CSV table of C-alpha atoms in Angstrom, one decimal:
chain,number,residue,atom,x,y,z
H,1,GLY,CA,78.0,96.7,120.9
H,2,THR,CA,76.7,97.0,117.3
H,3,ARG,CA,74.9,95.2,115.0
H,4,ARG,CA,75.4,93.2,111.6
H,5,VAL,CA,73.3,90.9,109.8
H,6,HIS,CA,74.8,88.6,107.3
H,7,HIS,CA,73.2,86.0,105.5
H,8,ASP,CA,70.2,86.1,107.9
H,9,ASP,CA,72.8,86.0,110.7
H,10,VAL,CA,73.0,88.3,113.1
H,11,PHE,CA,76.6,89.6,114.9
H,12,VAL,CA,77.5,91.8,117.6
H,13,ASP,CA,80.5,93.4,117.7
H,14,HIS,CA,81.3,94.6,121.1
H,15,TYR,CA,84.3,96.1,119.9
H,16,GLU,CA,83.2,98.5,117.2
H,17,TRP,CA,83.8,101.6,119.2
H,18,MET,CA,87.7,100.8,118.9
H,19,ARG,CA,88.0,101.4,115.1
H,20,ASP,CA,89.0,105.0,115.2
H,21,LYS,CA,93.0,105.0,116.4
H,22,SER,CA,92.7,108.0,117.2
H,23,ASP,CA,90.1,108.5,119.5
H,24,PRO,CA,91.4,109.4,122.9
H,25,GLU,CA,89.0,106.7,124.9
H,26,VAL,CA,90.5,103.9,122.4
H,27,ILE,CA,94.4,105.5,123.2
H,28,ALA,CA,93.5,105.4,127.2
H,29,HIS,CA,92.2,102.2,126.9
H,30,LEU,CA,95.0,100.8,124.9
H,31,GLU,CA,97.7,102.8,127.5
H,32,GLU,CA,96.0,101.0,130.5
H,33,GLU,CA,95.8,97.5,129.0
H,34,ASN,CA,99.6,97.9,128.6
H,35,ALA,CA,100.2,99.0,132.0
H,36,HIS,CA,98.1,96.3,133.1
H,37,VAL,CA,100.2,93.5,131.2
H,38,GLU,CA,103.5,95.3,132.1
H,39,ALA,CA,102.9,94.5,135.7
H,40,GLU,CA,101.7,91.1,135.4
H,41,THR,CA,104.7,90.2,133.8
H,42,SER,CA,107.2,92.5,135.5
H,43,TYR,CA,108.6,89.3,137.1
H,44,GLN,CA,109.6,88.2,133.8
H,45,GLU,CA,112.0,90.8,133.6
H,46,PRO,CA,115.2,89.0,134.6
H,47,LEU,CA,114.9,86.3,132.4
H,48,ARG,CA,113.9,88.2,129.3
H,49,GLN,CA,117.0,90.7,130.3
H,50,THR,CA,118.9,87.2,130.4
H,51,ILE,CA,117.6,85.7,127.1
H,52,PHE,CA,118.4,89.0,125.4
H,53,ASP,CA,122.2,89.3,126.3
H,54,GLU,CA,123.0,85.8,125.3
H,55,ILE,CA,121.2,86.4,121.7
H,56,LYS,CA,123.3,89.5,121.8
H,57,ALA,CA,126.9,87.7,122.8
H,58,ARG,CA,126.3,85.5,120.0
H,59,THR,CA,125.3,88.4,117.6
H,60,LYS,CA,128.6,90.0,115.4
H,61,GLU,CA,127.5,93.4,115.9
H,62,THR,CA,130.1,95.1,114.0
H,63,ASP,CA,129.9,93.4,110.5
H,64,LEU,CA,130.4,94.0,106.9
H,65,SER,CA,128.1,92.6,104.3
H,66,VAL,CA,129.5,90.3,100.8
H,67,PRO,CA,129.8,93.5,98.6
H,68,LEU,CA,128.1,93.4,95.1
H,69,ARG,CA,129.6,95.4,92.0
H,70,ARG,CA,127.4,97.1,90.4
H,71,ASP,CA,129.1,99.2,87.2
H,72,ASP,CA,132.1,101.0,88.8
H,73,TRP,CA,131.2,100.6,92.5
H,74,TRP,CA,131.7,97.7,95.1
H,75,TYR,CA,128.1,98.2,97.3
H,76,TYR,CA,127.6,96.8,100.8
H,77,GLY,CA,126.5,97.4,104.0
H,78,ARG,CA,127.9,98.0,107.4
H,79,SER,CA,126.7,97.2,111.2
H,80,PHE,CA,128.1,98.7,113.9
H,81,GLU,CA,128.1,97.5,117.7
H,82,GLY,CA,125.8,99.6,119.9
H,83,LYS,CA,124.2,101.2,116.9
H,84,GLN,CA,120.6,100.0,116.1
H,85,TYR,CA,120.8,100.4,111.9
H,86,GLY,CA,122.6,99.7,109.4
H,87,VAL,CA,125.3,101.9,106.6
H,88,HIS,CA,125.2,102.0,102.9
H,89,CYS,CA,128.3,102.4,101.7
H,90,ARG,CA,130.8,102.0,98.4
H,91,CYS,CA,134.0,101.8,97.3
H,92,PRO,CA,135.2,102.0,93.7
H,93,VAL,CA,136.4,99.2,91.5
H,94,ALA,CA,140.2,98.8,90.8
H,95,GLY,CA,139.4,98.3,87.0
H,96,PRO,CA,136.7,97.1,84.6
H,97,ALA,CA,138.3,94.0,84.9
H,98,ASP,CA,137.4,93.7,88.7
H,99,TRP,CA,135.1,91.1,89.7
H,100,ASP,CA,136.6,89.6,92.6
H,101,PRO,CA,134.5,90.8,96.0
H,102,PRO,CA,137.5,92.7,97.7
H,103,LYS,CA,138.5,91.0,101.1
H,104,PHE,CA,137.7,93.9,103.7
H,105,ASP,CA,138.0,94.0,107.5
H,106,GLU,CA,135.2,95.4,109.3
H,107,HIS,CA,137.3,96.8,111.8
H,108,THR,CA,139.7,98.9,109.3
H,109,ASP,CA,139.1,102.1,107.1
H,110,ILE,CA,138.3,101.3,103.4
H,111,PRO,CA,140.2,102.9,100.7
H,112,GLY,CA,138.0,105.4,98.9
H,113,GLU,CA,134.9,104.4,100.9
H,114,GLN,CA,131.5,106.5,100.7
H,115,VAL,CA,129.1,106.9,103.0
H,116,LEU,CA,125.3,106.4,100.8
H,117,LEU,CA,122.9,106.5,103.5
H,118,ASP,CA,123.9,106.4,107.3
H,119,GLU,CA,120.6,104.8,109.1
H,120,ASN,CA,121.4,105.9,111.8
H,121,ALA,CA,121.9,109.6,111.6
H,122,GLU,CA,118.2,109.0,109.3
H,123,ALA,CA,117.0,107.4,112.7
H,124,ASP,CA,117.8,109.8,115.2
H,125,GLY,CA,115.1,111.8,117.1
H,126,HIS,CA,112.5,109.1,115.7
H,127,ASP,CA,110.8,106.3,118.0
H,128,TYR,CA,110.3,104.5,114.9
H,129,PHE,CA,112.5,104.4,111.5
H,130,ALA,CA,112.3,102.3,108.6
H,131,VAL,CA,114.1,102.3,105.1
H,132,GLY,CA,112.0,101.6,102.5
H,133,ALA,CA,114.9,101.9,99.0
H,134,ALA,CA,117.4,103.0,99.2
H,135,THR,CA,118.5,102.9,94.9
H,136,VAL,CA,121.7,104.8,92.8
H,137,SER,CA,121.1,106.3,89.8
H,138,PRO,CA,122.8,104.7,86.3
H,139,ASP,CA,124.7,107.1,86.3
H,140,GLY,CA,126.1,106.6,89.9
H,141,ASN,CA,125.5,110.3,91.3
H,142,LEU,CA,122.4,110.5,93.0
H,143,LEU,CA,120.5,108.2,95.6
H,144,ALA,CA,117.0,107.9,96.1
H,145,TYR,CA,115.7,106.7,99.2
H,146,SER,CA,112.8,106.3,101.2
H,147,THR,CA,111.7,106.4,104.8
H,148,ASP,CA,109.2,106.0,107.0
H,149,VAL,CA,109.2,107.5,110.8
H,150,VAL,CA,105.9,106.3,111.9
H,151,GLY,CA,105.6,102.8,111.7
H,152,ASP,CA,102.3,103.1,108.8
H,153,GLU,CA,104.6,102.0,105.4
H,154,ARG,CA,103.7,105.2,104.0
H,155,TYR,CA,107.1,107.0,102.8
H,156,THR,CA,109.0,110.0,102.3
H,157,LEU,CA,111.1,109.9,99.2
H,158,ARG,CA,113.9,111.7,99.2
H,159,PHE,CA,116.8,112.4,96.9
H,160,LYS,CA,121.2,112.8,97.9
H,161,ASP,CA,123.4,113.7,95.0
H,162,LEU,CA,126.8,111.6,96.3
H,163,ARG,CA,129.0,113.8,95.0
H,164,THR,CA,128.4,116.8,97.4
H,165,GLY,CA,126.3,115.4,100.1
H,166,GLU,CA,123.3,117.5,99.2
H,167,VAL,CA,120.1,117.0,99.8
H,168,TYR,CA,117.8,117.9,97.2
H,169,PRO,CA,114.6,119.9,97.9
H,170,ASP,CA,112.2,117.6,95.9
H,171,ARG,CA,110.1,115.5,98.9
H,172,ILE,CA,107.9,113.4,98.0
H,173,THR,CA,105.2,111.9,100.7
H,174,GLY,CA,102.8,109.2,101.4
H,175,ILE,CA,104.2,106.5,99.0
H,176,SER,CA,105.4,102.8,98.8
H,177,ALA,CA,108.6,101.3,99.7
H,178,GLY,CA,110.2,101.1,95.9
H,179,VAL,CA,111.4,103.2,93.3
H,180,THR,CA,112.9,103.2,90.0
H,181,TRP,CA,115.2,105.2,88.4
H,182,ALA,CA,114.7,105.8,84.1
H,183,ALA,CA,117.7,105.9,82.2
H,184,ASP,CA,118.2,109.4,82.5
H,185,SER,CA,119.2,109.6,86.0
H,186,ALA,CA,116.8,112.2,86.3
H,187,THR,CA,113.3,110.8,86.4
H,188,VAL,CA,111.7,108.1,89.1
H,189,TYR,CA,108.5,106.0,88.8
H,190,TYR,CA,107.0,105.2,92.4
H,191,THR,CA,103.6,103.8,93.5
H,192,THR,CA,100.9,105.2,96.0
H,193,VAL,CA,99.0,103.1,97.7
H,194,ASP,CA,94.7,102.9,98.6
H,195,GLU,CA,92.9,103.2,101.9
H,196,ALA,CA,93.7,99.3,102.4
H,197,TRP,CA,97.6,99.7,101.6
H,198,ARG,CA,97.2,98.3,98.2
H,199,PRO,CA,99.7,99.8,95.5
H,200,ASP,CA,97.2,101.1,93.0
H,201,THR,CA,99.0,103.8,91.3
H,202,VAL,CA,102.4,104.7,89.3
H,203,TRP,CA,104.0,108.1,88.9
H,204,ARG,CA,106.5,109.6,87.4
H,205,HIS,CA,108.5,112.4,89.2
H,206,ARG,CA,111.0,114.3,87.8
H,207,LEU,CA,113.7,115.8,89.7
H,208,GLY,CA,113.2,119.7,90.3
H,209,ALA,CA,109.6,119.7,89.1
H,210,GLN,CA,107.9,119.3,92.6
H,211,GLY,CA,104.4,118.8,92.8
H,212,HIS,CA,104.3,118.0,88.8
H,213,ASP,CA,104.4,114.2,89.1
H,214,GLU,CA,102.6,112.3,86.4
H,215,GLN,CA,100.1,109.6,86.5
H,216,VAL,CA,100.8,107.2,84.5
H,217,PHE,CA,99.1,104.1,85.4
H,218,TYR,CA,96.0,103.2,88.3
H,219,GLU,CA,94.7,100.2,88.5
H,220,PRO,CA,91.3,100.3,90.1
H,221,ASP,CA,90.5,96.5,90.4
H,222,GLU,CA,91.1,95.8,94.2
H,223,ARG,CA,92.3,92.3,93.4
H,224,PHE,CA,95.2,93.8,91.9
H,225,TRP,CA,98.6,94.9,93.3
H,226,VAL,CA,100.7,97.1,91.2
H,227,GLY,CA,104.7,97.2,91.3
H,228,VAL,CA,107.2,99.3,88.8
H,229,GLY,CA,110.9,98.4,88.0
H,230,ARG,CA,113.5,98.1,85.3
H,231,THR,CA,114.7,95.5,83.1
H,232,ARG,CA,118.2,94.2,83.8
H,233,SER,CA,119.0,95.3,80.5
H,234,ASP,CA,117.8,98.9,81.2
H,235,ALA,CA,116.1,99.2,78.1
H,236,TYR,CA,112.9,98.9,79.7
H,237,ILE,CA,110.7,100.3,82.5
H,238,VAL,CA,108.1,97.6,83.4
H,239,ILE,CA,104.6,98.2,85.1
H,240,ALA,CA,103.2,94.2,86.3
H,241,ALA,CA,99.6,94.3,88.5
H,242,GLY,CA,98.3,90.8,89.7
H,243,SER,CA,96.3,89.4,91.5
H,244,ALA,CA,96.7,86.1,93.3
H,245,ILE,CA,95.5,84.3,89.9
H,246,THR,CA,95.9,87.0,87.0
H,247,SER,CA,98.6,89.4,86.3
H,248,GLU,CA,99.8,91.7,83.5
H,249,VAL,CA,102.5,93.7,82.0
H,250,ARG,CA,103.4,96.8,80.5
H,251,PHE,CA,106.4,98.2,79.0
H,252,ALA,CA,108.3,101.8,77.9
H,253,ASP,CA,111.4,102.9,76.5
H,254,ALA,CA,113.8,103.6,79.7
H,255,SER,CA,115.4,106.1,78.3
H,256,ASP,CA,112.2,108.5,77.2
H,257,PRO,CA,111.6,110.2,80.6
H,258,GLN,CA,107.8,110.4,78.4
H,259,ALA,CA,107.4,107.2,76.8
H,260,GLU,CA,103.8,105.5,76.9
H,261,PHE,CA,103.6,101.6,78.1
H,262,THR,CA,102.3,99.4,76.0
H,263,THR,CA,100.6,96.0,77.1
H,264,VAL,CA,102.9,93.0,76.6
H,265,LEU,CA,99.8,90.6,76.9
H,266,PRO,CA,96.1,91.7,77.8
H,267,ARG,CA,95.0,90.2,81.2
H,268,ARG,CA,92.8,87.0,81.6
H,269,ASP,CA,91.4,86.1,84.3
H,270,GLY,CA,93.1,82.6,85.7
H,271,VAL,CA,96.2,83.4,83.4
H,272,GLU,CA,99.8,84.7,85.2
H,273,TYR,CA,102.6,85.7,83.4
H,274,SER,CA,106.3,87.5,83.9
H,275,VAL,CA,108.4,88.8,81.4
H,276,GLU,CA,112.9,89.3,81.0
H,277,HIS,CA,113.9,91.3,78.1
H,278,ALA,CA,116.9,89.5,76.7
H,279,ILE,CA,118.8,90.3,73.4
H,280,VAL,CA,119.0,86.7,71.9
H,281,ASP,CA,121.7,86.6,68.7
H,282,GLY,CA,121.3,90.0,68.2
H,283,GLN,CA,117.3,90.6,68.5
H,284,ASP,CA,115.6,91.9,71.4
H,285,ARG,CA,113.1,89.5,72.7
H,286,PHE,CA,110.3,89.3,75.5
H,287,LEU,CA,111.0,85.8,77.3
H,288,ILE,CA,107.6,85.0,78.8
H,289,LEU,CA,106.8,83.0,81.8
H,290,HIS,CA,103.0,81.8,81.5
H,291,ASN,CA,100.4,79.1,82.9
H,292,ASP,CA,98.1,79.5,80.1
H,293,GLY,CA,97.2,75.9,79.7
H,294,ALA,CA,100.0,75.0,81.8
H,295,PRO,CA,99.3,74.7,85.5
H,296,ASN,CA,103.6,74.1,86.1
H,297,PHE,CA,104.0,77.1,83.7
H,298,THR,CA,105.9,77.4,80.4
H,299,LEU,CA,108.6,79.3,78.7
H,300,VAL,CA,108.3,80.8,75.8
H,301,GLU,CA,110.1,84.0,73.8
H,302,ALA,CA,108.7,86.3,71.3
H,303,PRO,CA,109.9,89.4,69.6
H,304,VAL,CA,109.2,92.5,71.7
H,305,ASP,CA,107.3,94.1,69.0
H,306,ASP,CA,105.1,91.5,68.5
H,307,PRO,CA,104.8,89.7,72.0
H,308,THR,CA,102.1,87.8,70.8
H,309,ALA,CA,104.4,85.7,68.4
H,310,GLN,CA,105.5,83.2,70.4
H,311,ARG,CA,108.1,80.4,70.2
H,312,THR,CA,108.0,77.7,73.0
H,313,LEU,CA,111.6,77.4,74.5
H,314,ILE,CA,110.5,75.3,77.7
H,315,PRO,CA,107.3,73.1,77.2
H,316,ALA,CA,105.1,72.3,80.3
H,317,ARG,CA,106.0,69.2,82.4
H,318,ASP,CA,103.7,67.8,85.0
H,319,ASP,CA,107.0,67.1,87.0
H,320,VAL,CA,108.6,70.2,87.2
H,321,ARG,CA,107.3,73.4,88.2
H,322,LEU,CA,109.0,76.6,86.4
H,323,GLU,CA,109.1,79.5,89.0
H,324,GLY,CA,111.5,82.4,87.8
H,325,LEU,CA,113.5,83.6,84.9
H,326,ASP,CA,116.6,86.0,84.7
H,327,ALA,CA,118.1,87.4,81.6
H,328,PHE,CA,121.6,88.5,81.0
H,329,ALA,CA,123.8,89.4,78.3
H,330,GLY,CA,124.9,86.1,77.7
H,331,HIS,CA,122.9,83.5,79.3
H,332,ILE,CA,119.7,83.7,81.1
H,333,VAL,CA,118.9,81.4,84.6
H,334,VAL,CA,115.9,79.5,85.0
H,335,HIS,CA,114.6,78.6,88.6
H,336,TYR,CA,112.4,75.6,88.4
H,337,ARG,CA,111.4,73.0,91.3
H,338,ALA,CA,111.4,69.3,90.8
H,339,GLU,CA,111.1,66.9,93.3
H,340,ALA,CA,109.6,69.5,95.8
H,341,LEU,CA,113.6,71.5,96.0
H,342,PRO,CA,114.3,74.4,94.3
H,343,ARG,CA,116.8,74.4,91.5
H,344,LEU,CA,118.8,76.6,88.9
H,345,GLN,CA,119.6,76.3,85.2
H,346,LEU,CA,122.2,78.7,83.2
H,347,TRP,CA,121.1,78.3,79.7
H,348,PRO,CA,124.0,80.0,77.8
H,349,LEU,CA,123.4,82.8,74.7
H,350,VAL,CA,125.9,82.0,71.9
H,351,PRO,CA,126.2,84.3,68.9
H,352,GLY,CA,125.0,83.2,65.3
H,353,GLN,CA,123.2,80.1,67.4
H,354,GLY,CA,120.7,81.6,70.1
H,355,TYR,CA,120.6,79.0,73.0
H,356,GLY,CA,123.4,77.0,73.6
H,357,ALA,CA,123.1,73.6,75.9
H,358,VAL,CA,121.6,73.8,79.3
H,359,GLN,CA,123.9,73.9,82.3
H,360,GLU,CA,122.8,72.7,85.6
H,361,ILE,CA,123.6,74.6,89.0
H,362,THR,CA,124.7,71.9,91.2
H,363,PHE,CA,125.9,72.3,95.3
H,364,ASP,CA,127.5,69.9,97.6
H,365,SER,CA,124.4,68.6,98.7
H,366,GLU,CA,121.1,67.7,96.8
H,367,LEU,CA,118.9,69.1,99.9
H,368,MET,CA,119.9,73.1,99.4
H,369,ALA,CA,117.7,75.9,99.0
H,370,CYS,CA,119.1,77.9,96.3
H,371,GLY,CA,118.7,81.2,94.3
H,372,LEU,CA,120.0,84.3,93.4
H,373,ALA,CA,121.8,86.7,95.5
H,374,GLY,CA,122.1,89.9,93.6
H,375,ASN,CA,123.2,90.3,90.3
H,376,PRO,CA,122.3,93.9,88.7
H,377,ASN,CA,124.9,93.8,86.0
H,378,TRP,CA,123.1,93.2,82.6
H,379,ASP,CA,127.2,92.0,81.3
H,380,ALA,CA,128.8,90.3,84.6
H,381,PRO,CA,131.2,87.9,83.6
H,382,ARG,CA,129.9,85.9,87.1
H,383,LEU,CA,126.9,84.9,88.8
H,384,ARG,CA,126.2,85.1,92.4
H,385,VAL,CA,124.0,82.2,94.4
H,386,GLY,CA,123.1,81.8,97.3
H,387,ALA,CA,122.2,78.6,99.1
H,388,THR,CA,121.3,77.1,102.4
H,389,SER,CA,119.7,74.1,104.1
H,390,PHE,CA,118.7,72.6,107.4
H,391,LEU,CA,122.2,72.3,108.8
H,392,THR,CA,124.2,74.9,106.6
H,393,PRO,CA,124.0,78.7,106.9
H,394,MET,CA,123.3,81.0,104.1
H,395,ARG,CA,126.7,80.6,101.8
H,396,ILE,CA,127.3,83.3,98.9
H,397,TYR,CA,129.2,81.8,95.7
H,398,ASP,CA,130.1,83.5,92.7
H,399,MET,CA,130.4,81.2,89.6
């Protein structure tokens, strides 16, 4: 075995020889181990099959998710009996005022249905398949989707024209799962990972410019993971870097494909914060949730052009922990925890006044775990919330 010394203690690793997963000797050993396990547990096969059949009999294989409106389309997922993977679909809304989710029958054709991505077709011929992201461009015409056919969580990003079905030549390999569109529907941001599978670099790709992607951010500190997204208002691209105890956020104009990123607040060891963009009484504001001197977090607002000029909206409390925030055109939603239970508050944004009276979002039972359940539209007149308990399956509410 391999000898290692740590703090004067000698450790002998008898399995160091197995570190190289591509070594033929290691592969042969693992195959022999698998064959041995199969032989020793073969008597369990009838029981395994019985359990599988019982679970399958209780599973609704042909199903359809609750449609979610995004701009002029209802988006939903389908599953079919005998198929291993889902199908991403959409159909047009009836009109601007159509906010009632259509009640579809999963066994009948849906008028105007468009298949965005059939995972079964993509998985054909592969022993392993997973979708990392399937994101429609702001103009609704293009789909950016990433797939992994190896199982190493390094994805290949491709682009599909939803008007014609054409898959563009652009092909970006070795990325992490997600992808974010800029406002021009021609530029995307994505992240890549280091040797330890840590997302550490954000790149910018313009459709048609294969091989000319621009690195816009790199995080050298191995304690920090990096992510990129777009605010619900579609105004900004946001890069967040976070460790277990520290975070830092950068932002750039989503409408400018060449925009430079600006730091909201410089990182300070032990200080975590998150940022939402809101328009309060006609003014652009950053709503910042932070724990600087407030272990249970506090909520402040600040002008976008001066995030240090902060005004406290919700002060820190010992008995309540603020856990998240979502901003919309007409209200904000505060996620918090009190008496060990997750809860939601809705805070209207009132023209000429700013913030209105806080409204508590309640359910039939107090012992419910709740949260937002997909709300992509900035100016939606309704809020979709999910709630569940030990006795109640997940329920979706439109409020």
